[in-house]
Amino acid sequence: MSAADWRKRCEDEWGLQGVPMPEHLDWKFVYESRPFGRNLLKNPAPLGFSKDNPPPERELPEFPPGGPPRHQPDGDFTGWTTSTEVLPYDTSGIPEGVVICALPQYSWFTLEQVVDLKAEGLWDQLLDECQPEIIVQDWYEESQLHEFIYQLHVKLLDADKATVISEHTAKPKEELSTYSHTWKEVSHVFSGYGAGVRYVHFQHRVKNSFLNDFFPTLFTGSSVTVKPVRK
């Protein structure tokens, strides 16, 4: 198939009539990359859970397992950069003179990933002139560990991977007065973000707790997708 045929196939399949499509691009690569409508993040569910099934109910052992404190869940974190921040004990609500046998130790577990939009099959003219919608979605568990158990920070970056062109942050507050244990969705749509975007930096943090045993906040279904441009 000729280069012109691959270009025409891209145009027809994704409805790109009127979108700048330079002839010099490798349109076979673009077509086979299928950059529109698919998740551009690698390994979107490193803990092995699906948002289509309820988060698992925790079964408490008869005796605490003991051992040193844990601050990171088990999982396959291939494709992610991870880090852990152990937080100081919170004694703010304890009256003076009260003796406490044990307190939960909280920690933030952070995962981040950078998406190279051009390596995924997008091209300069499309990103700069059309600025297709970039849709971010994530799901986290109502773990009931704390009022603040989840944070999302997504940045659209210039070619230097440092200059921030647009960004979005979410820090939802949990309602702890009634028990609920479901997946909660966090999402955002970037549009009209300006020229120059070449990378998406996706970062989320979940709060875990350790008190004689490890109590994590689970997450799944992280995604970054680009919507086809319809002219």
XYZ file of C-alpha atoms in Angstrom:
231
model
C 0.000 0.000 0.000
C 1.371 3.435 -0.925
C 1.967 6.280 1.536
C -0.990 8.125 0.013
C -3.207 5.089 0.587
C -2.211 4.891 4.268
C -2.919 8.607 4.620
C -6.328 8.172 3.005
C -7.107 5.231 5.276
C -6.342 7.356 8.351
C -8.464 10.198 7.018
C -11.457 7.981 6.296
C -11.354 5.809 9.416
C -11.006 8.671 11.896
C -12.976 11.323 10.019
C -9.990 13.635 9.610
C -11.278 15.523 6.572
C -10.027 19.100 6.868
C -7.403 18.214 9.483
C -3.785 19.074 8.539
C -2.169 15.808 7.411
C 1.339 16.482 6.020
C 2.348 14.116 3.236
C 5.836 13.538 4.682
C 4.520 11.742 7.791
C 4.743 7.964 8.085
C 1.013 7.319 7.786
C 1.448 3.566 8.004
C 2.989 4.107 11.468
C 0.168 6.474 12.426
C -2.491 3.999 11.323
C -0.896 1.040 13.062
C -0.360 3.097 16.233
C -4.105 3.868 16.341
C -3.612 6.930 18.563
C -7.293 7.848 18.902
C -9.667 6.376 21.435
C -7.257 3.943 23.064
C -5.613 4.166 26.460
C -2.130 5.636 26.052
C -1.054 4.688 29.579
C 0.875 1.474 30.069
C -0.314 -1.033 32.663
C -3.456 0.879 33.752
C -4.402 -1.559 36.539
C -1.152 -2.560 38.283
C -2.961 -4.003 41.310
C -4.941 -6.400 39.120
C -8.427 -5.059 39.873
C -11.169 -3.953 37.472
C -13.622 -1.122 37.976
C -16.277 -3.420 36.518
C -16.164 -5.520 39.691
C -16.687 -4.165 43.225
C -13.528 -3.585 45.252
C -12.794 -6.594 47.453
C -14.031 -6.607 51.023
C -11.183 -6.901 53.460
C -11.113 -9.970 55.693
C -9.496 -9.225 59.034
C -7.267 -12.005 60.377
C -7.891 -13.405 63.848
C -4.459 -12.164 64.908
C -2.514 -9.209 63.460
C 0.253 -10.414 61.138
C 2.917 -8.312 62.851
C 6.200 -7.511 61.186
C 7.604 -4.135 60.136
C 5.275 -1.403 58.822
C 4.304 -1.567 55.143
C 3.657 1.468 53.003
C 3.221 0.041 49.486
C 0.703 -2.468 48.107
C 1.702 -5.567 46.187
C 1.419 -5.225 42.429
C 3.131 -5.174 39.063
C 4.200 -1.571 38.567
C 5.882 -2.052 35.198
C 5.692 1.196 33.228
C 5.207 3.348 36.324
C 7.602 5.380 38.437
C 6.641 4.908 42.083
C 7.532 6.598 45.354
C 6.353 6.547 48.959
C 6.022 9.373 51.473
C 5.538 8.279 55.084
C 3.586 10.914 57.002
C 4.202 11.893 60.645
C 1.772 10.573 63.237
C -1.263 12.828 63.631
C -1.824 13.578 67.324
C -3.835 16.764 66.796
C -7.111 15.323 68.083
C -5.728 13.677 71.219
C -6.384 15.539 74.511
C -3.383 16.360 76.648
C -2.533 13.628 79.132
C -4.357 10.856 77.288
C -2.259 7.726 76.772
C -2.523 6.154 73.324
C -1.359 2.586 72.774
C -1.099 2.849 68.986
C -1.846 5.248 66.159
C -2.252 4.594 62.440
C 0.708 5.618 60.344
C -0.376 7.074 57.028
C 1.622 7.219 53.830
C 1.164 8.457 50.283
C 1.931 6.007 47.492
C 2.600 7.880 44.246
C 2.595 6.519 40.700
C 3.481 8.568 37.651
C 3.913 8.039 33.951
C 4.782 10.248 30.977
C 3.035 9.723 27.632
C 4.937 10.753 24.493
C 2.091 11.805 22.200
C 4.131 11.751 18.985
C 5.542 8.318 19.778
C 1.934 7.148 20.154
C 1.098 8.244 16.592
C -0.041 11.870 16.893
C 1.610 14.685 14.949
C 2.614 18.322 15.449
C 0.050 19.983 13.196
C -2.835 18.055 14.729
C -1.759 18.855 18.290
C -1.028 22.529 17.627
C -3.815 23.529 15.250
C -6.669 21.201 16.197
C -5.824 20.559 19.856
C -7.906 17.375 20.118
C -9.530 16.641 23.456
C -7.302 14.723 25.861
C -9.439 12.751 28.300
C -8.103 11.617 31.674
C -9.910 9.068 33.831
C -9.072 7.196 37.012
C -10.839 5.099 39.660
C -10.023 4.707 43.343
C -11.531 2.758 46.207
C -13.573 4.252 49.014
C -11.230 2.834 51.622
C -12.668 4.930 54.490
C -9.148 5.393 55.846
C -9.177 9.179 55.992
C -10.950 12.264 54.651
C -8.267 12.646 51.980
C -7.137 9.405 50.363
C -6.614 10.294 46.697
C -4.950 12.981 44.587
C -4.644 13.395 40.816
C -2.279 15.767 39.027
C -2.030 15.758 35.229
C 0.147 18.135 33.226
C 0.335 18.776 29.489
C 3.989 19.442 28.708
C 5.965 21.118 25.939
C 8.620 19.295 23.917
C 11.176 20.026 26.654
C 9.138 17.858 29.088
C 9.361 20.688 31.629
C 7.222 23.607 30.449
C 3.629 23.168 31.639
C 1.068 24.290 29.055
C -2.010 23.154 30.967
C -2.665 21.141 34.122
C -5.430 19.729 36.276
C -5.436 18.740 39.946
C -8.099 16.861 41.914
C -8.080 16.339 45.691
C -11.534 14.994 46.587
C -12.708 14.948 50.198
C -14.329 11.747 51.433
C -17.641 11.530 53.292
C -16.991 9.324 56.321
C -20.285 9.754 58.191
C -21.832 6.764 56.388
C -20.140 3.595 55.191
C -19.690 3.154 51.460
C -17.272 0.896 49.612
C -17.271 1.394 45.850
C -14.978 2.624 43.099
C -15.050 6.403 42.688
C -14.348 8.010 39.331
C -12.150 11.038 38.764
C -11.998 12.487 35.258
C -11.068 15.595 33.313
C -11.139 16.703 29.673
C -8.395 18.983 28.346
C -9.506 21.120 25.396
C -8.333 24.392 23.890
C -5.089 23.982 25.792
C -2.840 25.853 23.356
C -0.077 24.916 20.949
C 3.057 23.021 21.865
C 1.754 20.020 23.813
C 3.889 16.935 23.191
C 3.724 14.983 26.467
C 1.168 14.127 29.143
C 2.462 13.670 32.683
C -0.010 11.575 34.690
C 0.412 11.321 38.456
C -1.891 9.987 41.130
C -1.420 9.370 44.851
C -3.339 7.110 47.198
C -3.199 7.141 50.972
C -2.435 3.917 52.832
C -2.460 3.172 56.548
C -0.579 0.832 58.852
C -1.870 -0.106 62.308
C -0.762 -3.648 63.200
C -1.619 -4.483 59.588
C -1.490 -2.807 56.183
C -4.649 -1.070 54.927
C -4.333 0.230 51.357
C -6.471 2.440 49.164
C -6.871 0.528 45.913
C -7.016 2.038 42.428
C -7.593 0.884 38.860
C -8.523 1.911 35.337
C -6.122 4.825 34.906
C -6.376 6.174 31.367
C -5.315 8.929 28.999
C -7.102 8.957 25.640
C -7.173 11.354 22.701
C -10.486 11.969 20.981
C -10.587 12.057 17.166
C -11.033 15.512 15.686
C -14.197 15.903 13.639
C -14.111 18.806 11.218
